mmCIF file of C-alpha atoms in Angstrom:
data_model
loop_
_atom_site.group_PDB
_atom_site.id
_atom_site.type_symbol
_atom_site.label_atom_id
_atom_site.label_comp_id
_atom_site.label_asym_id
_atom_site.label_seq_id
_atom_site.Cartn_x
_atom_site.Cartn_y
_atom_site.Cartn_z
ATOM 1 C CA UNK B 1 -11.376 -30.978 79.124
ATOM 2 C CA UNK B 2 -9.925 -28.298 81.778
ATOM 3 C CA UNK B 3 -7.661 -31.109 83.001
ATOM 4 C CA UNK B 4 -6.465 -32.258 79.492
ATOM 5 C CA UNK B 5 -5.962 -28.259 78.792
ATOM 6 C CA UNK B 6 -3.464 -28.221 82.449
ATOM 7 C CA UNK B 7 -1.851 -31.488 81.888
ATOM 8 C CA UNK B 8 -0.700 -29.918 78.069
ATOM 9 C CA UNK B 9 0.122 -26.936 79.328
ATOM 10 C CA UNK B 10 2.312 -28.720 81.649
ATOM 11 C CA UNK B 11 3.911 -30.788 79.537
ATOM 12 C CA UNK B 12 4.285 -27.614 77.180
ATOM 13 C CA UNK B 13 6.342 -25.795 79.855
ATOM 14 C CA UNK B 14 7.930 -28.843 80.914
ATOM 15 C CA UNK B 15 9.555 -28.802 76.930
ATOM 16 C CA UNK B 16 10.144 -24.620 76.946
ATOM 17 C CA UNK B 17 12.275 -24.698 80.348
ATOM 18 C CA UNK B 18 14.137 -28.210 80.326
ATOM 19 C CA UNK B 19 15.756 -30.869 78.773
ATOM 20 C CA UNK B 20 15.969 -34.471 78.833
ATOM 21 C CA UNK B 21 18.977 -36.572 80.636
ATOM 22 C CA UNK B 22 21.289 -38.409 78.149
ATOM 23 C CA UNK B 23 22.460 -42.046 78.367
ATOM 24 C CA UNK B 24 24.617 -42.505 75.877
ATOM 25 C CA UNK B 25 27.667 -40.121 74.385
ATOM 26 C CA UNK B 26 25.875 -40.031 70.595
ATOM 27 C CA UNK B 27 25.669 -36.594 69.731
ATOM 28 C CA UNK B 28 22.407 -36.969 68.125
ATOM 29 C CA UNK B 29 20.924 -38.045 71.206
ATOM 30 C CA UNK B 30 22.011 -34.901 73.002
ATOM 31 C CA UNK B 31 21.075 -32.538 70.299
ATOM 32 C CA UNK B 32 17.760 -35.141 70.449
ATOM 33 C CA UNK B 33 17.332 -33.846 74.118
ATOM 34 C CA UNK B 34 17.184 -30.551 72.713
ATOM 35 C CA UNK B 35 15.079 -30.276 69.919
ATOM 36 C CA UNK B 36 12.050 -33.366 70.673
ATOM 37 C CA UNK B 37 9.587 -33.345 73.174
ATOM 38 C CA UNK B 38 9.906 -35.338 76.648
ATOM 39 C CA UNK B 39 7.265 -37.851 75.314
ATOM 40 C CA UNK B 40 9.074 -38.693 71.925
ATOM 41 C CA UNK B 41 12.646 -38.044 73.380
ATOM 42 C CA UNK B 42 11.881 -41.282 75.199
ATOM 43 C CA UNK B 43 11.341 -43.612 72.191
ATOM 44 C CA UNK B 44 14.351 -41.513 70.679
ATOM 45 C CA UNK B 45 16.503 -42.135 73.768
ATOM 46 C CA UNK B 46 15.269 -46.050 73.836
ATOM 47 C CA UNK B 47 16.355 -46.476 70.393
ATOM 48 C CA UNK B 48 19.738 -44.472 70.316
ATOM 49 C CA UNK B 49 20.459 -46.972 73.360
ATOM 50 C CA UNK B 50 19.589 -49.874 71.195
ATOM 51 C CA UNK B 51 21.796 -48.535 68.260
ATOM 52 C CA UNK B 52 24.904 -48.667 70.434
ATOM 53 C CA UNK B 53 23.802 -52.166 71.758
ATOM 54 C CA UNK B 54 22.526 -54.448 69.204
ATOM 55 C CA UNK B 55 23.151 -52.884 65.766
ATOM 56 C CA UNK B 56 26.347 -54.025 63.929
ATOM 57 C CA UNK B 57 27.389 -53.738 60.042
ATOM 58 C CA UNK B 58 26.138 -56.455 57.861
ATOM 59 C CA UNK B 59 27.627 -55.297 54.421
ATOM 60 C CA UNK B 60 28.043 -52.427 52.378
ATOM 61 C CA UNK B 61 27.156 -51.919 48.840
ATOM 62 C CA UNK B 62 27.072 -48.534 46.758
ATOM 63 C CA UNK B 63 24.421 -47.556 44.163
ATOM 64 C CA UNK B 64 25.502 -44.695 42.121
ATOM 65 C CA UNK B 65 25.783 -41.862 44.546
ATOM 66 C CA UNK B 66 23.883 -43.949 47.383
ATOM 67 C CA UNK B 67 25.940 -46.270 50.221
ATOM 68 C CA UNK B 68 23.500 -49.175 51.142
ATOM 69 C CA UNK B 69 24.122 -51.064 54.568
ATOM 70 C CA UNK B 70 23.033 -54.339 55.689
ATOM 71 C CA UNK B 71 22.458 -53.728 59.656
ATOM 72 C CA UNK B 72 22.979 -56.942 61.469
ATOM 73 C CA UNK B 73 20.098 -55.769 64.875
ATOM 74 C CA UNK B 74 20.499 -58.592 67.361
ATOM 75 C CA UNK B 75 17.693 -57.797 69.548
ATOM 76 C CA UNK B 76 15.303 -58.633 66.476
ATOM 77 C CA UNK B 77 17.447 -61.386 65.289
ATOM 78 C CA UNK B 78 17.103 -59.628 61.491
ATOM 79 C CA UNK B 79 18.648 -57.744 58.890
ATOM 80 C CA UNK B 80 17.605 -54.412 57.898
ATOM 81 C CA UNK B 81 18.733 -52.079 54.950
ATOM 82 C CA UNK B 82 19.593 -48.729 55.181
ATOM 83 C CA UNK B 83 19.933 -46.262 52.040
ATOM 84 C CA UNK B 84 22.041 -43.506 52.871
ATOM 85 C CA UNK B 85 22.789 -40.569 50.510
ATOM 86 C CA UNK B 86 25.656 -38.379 51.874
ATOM 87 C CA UNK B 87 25.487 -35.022 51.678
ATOM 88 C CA UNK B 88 27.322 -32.882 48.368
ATOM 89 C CA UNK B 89 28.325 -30.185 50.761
ATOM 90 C CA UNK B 90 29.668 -30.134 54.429
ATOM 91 C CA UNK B 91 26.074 -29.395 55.780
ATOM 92 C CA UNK B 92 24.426 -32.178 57.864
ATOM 93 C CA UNK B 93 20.966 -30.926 57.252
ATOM 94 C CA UNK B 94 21.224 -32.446 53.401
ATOM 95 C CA UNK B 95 22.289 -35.971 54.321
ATOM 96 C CA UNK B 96 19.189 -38.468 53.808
ATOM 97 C CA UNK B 97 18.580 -42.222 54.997
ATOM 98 C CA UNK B 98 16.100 -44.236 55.025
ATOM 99 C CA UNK B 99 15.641 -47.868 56.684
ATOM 100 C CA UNK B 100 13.763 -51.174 55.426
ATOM 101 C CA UNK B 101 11.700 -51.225 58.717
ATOM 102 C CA UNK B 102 9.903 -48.203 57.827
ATOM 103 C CA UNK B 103 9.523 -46.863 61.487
ATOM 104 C CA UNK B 104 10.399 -43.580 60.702
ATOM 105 C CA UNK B 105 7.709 -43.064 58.195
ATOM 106 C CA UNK B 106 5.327 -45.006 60.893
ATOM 107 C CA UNK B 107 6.061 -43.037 63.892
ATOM 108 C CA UNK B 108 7.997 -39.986 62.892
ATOM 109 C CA UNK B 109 10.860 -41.174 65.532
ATOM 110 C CA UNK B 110 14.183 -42.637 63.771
ATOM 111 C CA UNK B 111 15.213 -46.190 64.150
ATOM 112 C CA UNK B 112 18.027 -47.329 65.930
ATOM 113 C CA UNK B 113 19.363 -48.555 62.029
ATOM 114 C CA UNK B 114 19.345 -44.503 60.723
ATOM 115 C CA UNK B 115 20.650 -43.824 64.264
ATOM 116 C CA UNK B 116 23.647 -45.879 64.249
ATOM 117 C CA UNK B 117 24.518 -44.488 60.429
ATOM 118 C CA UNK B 118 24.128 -41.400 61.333
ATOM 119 C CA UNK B 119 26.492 -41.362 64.262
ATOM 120 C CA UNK B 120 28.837 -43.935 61.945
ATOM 121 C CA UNK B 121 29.292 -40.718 59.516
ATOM 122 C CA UNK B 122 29.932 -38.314 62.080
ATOM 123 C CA UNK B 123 27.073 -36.252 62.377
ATOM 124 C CA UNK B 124 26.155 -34.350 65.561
ATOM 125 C CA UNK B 125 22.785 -32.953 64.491
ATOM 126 C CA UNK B 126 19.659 -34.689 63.685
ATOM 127 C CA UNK B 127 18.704 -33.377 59.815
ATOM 128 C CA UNK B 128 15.962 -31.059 59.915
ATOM 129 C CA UNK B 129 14.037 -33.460 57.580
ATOM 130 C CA UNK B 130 14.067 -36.236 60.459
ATOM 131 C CA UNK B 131 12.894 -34.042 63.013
ATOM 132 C CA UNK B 132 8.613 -33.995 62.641
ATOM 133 C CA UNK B 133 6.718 -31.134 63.976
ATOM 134 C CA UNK B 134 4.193 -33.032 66.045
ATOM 135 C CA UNK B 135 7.501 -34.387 68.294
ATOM 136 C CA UNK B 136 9.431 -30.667 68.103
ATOM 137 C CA UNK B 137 9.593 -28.898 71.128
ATOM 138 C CA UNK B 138 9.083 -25.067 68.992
ATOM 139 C CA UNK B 139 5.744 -26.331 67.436
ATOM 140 C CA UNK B 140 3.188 -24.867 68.806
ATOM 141 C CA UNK B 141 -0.119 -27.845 69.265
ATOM 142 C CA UNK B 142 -2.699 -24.858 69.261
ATOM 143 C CA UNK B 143 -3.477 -22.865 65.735
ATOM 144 C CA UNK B 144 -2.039 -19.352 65.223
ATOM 145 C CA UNK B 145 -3.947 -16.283 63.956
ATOM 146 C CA UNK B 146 -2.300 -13.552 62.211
ATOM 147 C CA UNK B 147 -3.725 -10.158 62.784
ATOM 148 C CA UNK B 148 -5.842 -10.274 59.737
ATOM 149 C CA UNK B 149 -7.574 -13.259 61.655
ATOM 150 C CA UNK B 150 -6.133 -15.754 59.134
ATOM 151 C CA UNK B 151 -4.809 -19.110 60.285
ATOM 152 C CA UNK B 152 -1.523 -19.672 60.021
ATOM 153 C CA UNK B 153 0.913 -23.017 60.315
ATOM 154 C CA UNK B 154 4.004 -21.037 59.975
ATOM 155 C CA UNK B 155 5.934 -20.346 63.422
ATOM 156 C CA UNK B 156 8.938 -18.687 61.873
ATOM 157 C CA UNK B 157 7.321 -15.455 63.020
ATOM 158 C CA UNK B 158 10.241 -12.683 63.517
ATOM 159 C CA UNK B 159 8.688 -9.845 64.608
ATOM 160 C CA UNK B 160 8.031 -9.939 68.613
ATOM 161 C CA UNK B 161 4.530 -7.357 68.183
ATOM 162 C CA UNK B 162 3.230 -9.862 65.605
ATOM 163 C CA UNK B 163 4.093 -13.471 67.973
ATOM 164 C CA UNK B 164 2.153 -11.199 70.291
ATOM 165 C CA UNK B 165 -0.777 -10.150 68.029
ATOM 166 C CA UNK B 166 -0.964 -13.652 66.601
ATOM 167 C CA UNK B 167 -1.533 -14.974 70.397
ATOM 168 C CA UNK B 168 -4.122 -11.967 71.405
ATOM 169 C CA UNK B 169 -6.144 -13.566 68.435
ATOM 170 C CA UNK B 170 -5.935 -16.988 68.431
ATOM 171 C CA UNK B 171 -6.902 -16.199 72.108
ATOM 172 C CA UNK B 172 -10.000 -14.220 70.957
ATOM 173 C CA UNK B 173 -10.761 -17.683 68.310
ATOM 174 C CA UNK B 174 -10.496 -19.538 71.300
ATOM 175 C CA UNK B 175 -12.694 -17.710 73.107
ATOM 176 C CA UNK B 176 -15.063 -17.549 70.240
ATOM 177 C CA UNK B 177 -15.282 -20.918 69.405
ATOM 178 C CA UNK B 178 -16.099 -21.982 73.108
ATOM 179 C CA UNK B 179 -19.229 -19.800 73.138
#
């Protein structure tokens, strides 16, 4: 268990004071570097690569409001489907996607297909939907305690005396729950 608790708290450090190398010139894979963890900006960083490399536009179609594209992906000889809906306003964060191989709603990591229409529409940033807390570098893995000794999910914390009273006690539960 101790060396489980030092290799996390490595890695954790390891996410606070660096960032991943890029291999590609997608903006979403730099702005990737920034915002996942080393462990998932790998997959991320495998799958940007594969974007650039084997993904090519089968067709386009439009439903209503929504642009659907046929991805030709060459490295698994198949066709996928992508339903994008564009955002209304000039914010990135609002744009939506989703693919036929379902990989994002497997592993939380987009696929090269949501990749590649992404960085066909311009954006630089990955949405804030597509970007899961288990594989964010900000989210803490341990619970939180408020003051009041409730639990808490909610890192937006502002106040620097409560981040600090929050991590006195979920110290003290720590502590607690190991006797």
């Amino acid at each position: 268990m101790d060396q489980q608790r030092h290799t996390q708290k490595q890695l954790d450090h390891n996410d606070k004071h660096s960032s991943q190398k890029t291999l590609t010139h997608l903006a979403l894979e730099s702005h990737g570097a920034k915002v996942c963890t080393y462990s998932s900006f790998y997959s991320f960083k495998e799958e940007a690569i594969y974007s650039i490399d084997t993904c090519r536009t089968g067709g386009f179609t439009e439903r209503g409001e929504l642009e659907v594209t046929s991805i030709k992906d060459s490295s698994r000889e198949k066709n996928f489907e992508v339903v994008y809906s564009p955002a209304l306003t000039d914010d990135p964060s609002t744009h939506k996607a989703s693919c036929s191989c379902t990989m994002f709603e497997r592993t939380g990591i987009l696929c090269r297909h949501i990749i590649w229409i992404f960085s066909a529409n311009g954006m630089k940033t990955i949405p804030d939907d597509y970007v899961v807390n288990r594989w964010a570098k900000e989210y803490l893995q341990l619970r939180m305690f408020n003051c009041n000794g409730e639990g808490t999910d909610n890192m937006k914390i502002i106040d620097e005396k409560q981040i600090a009273m929050s991590i006195i006690w979920s110290e003290v539960h720590q502590t607690v729950g190991l006797l």
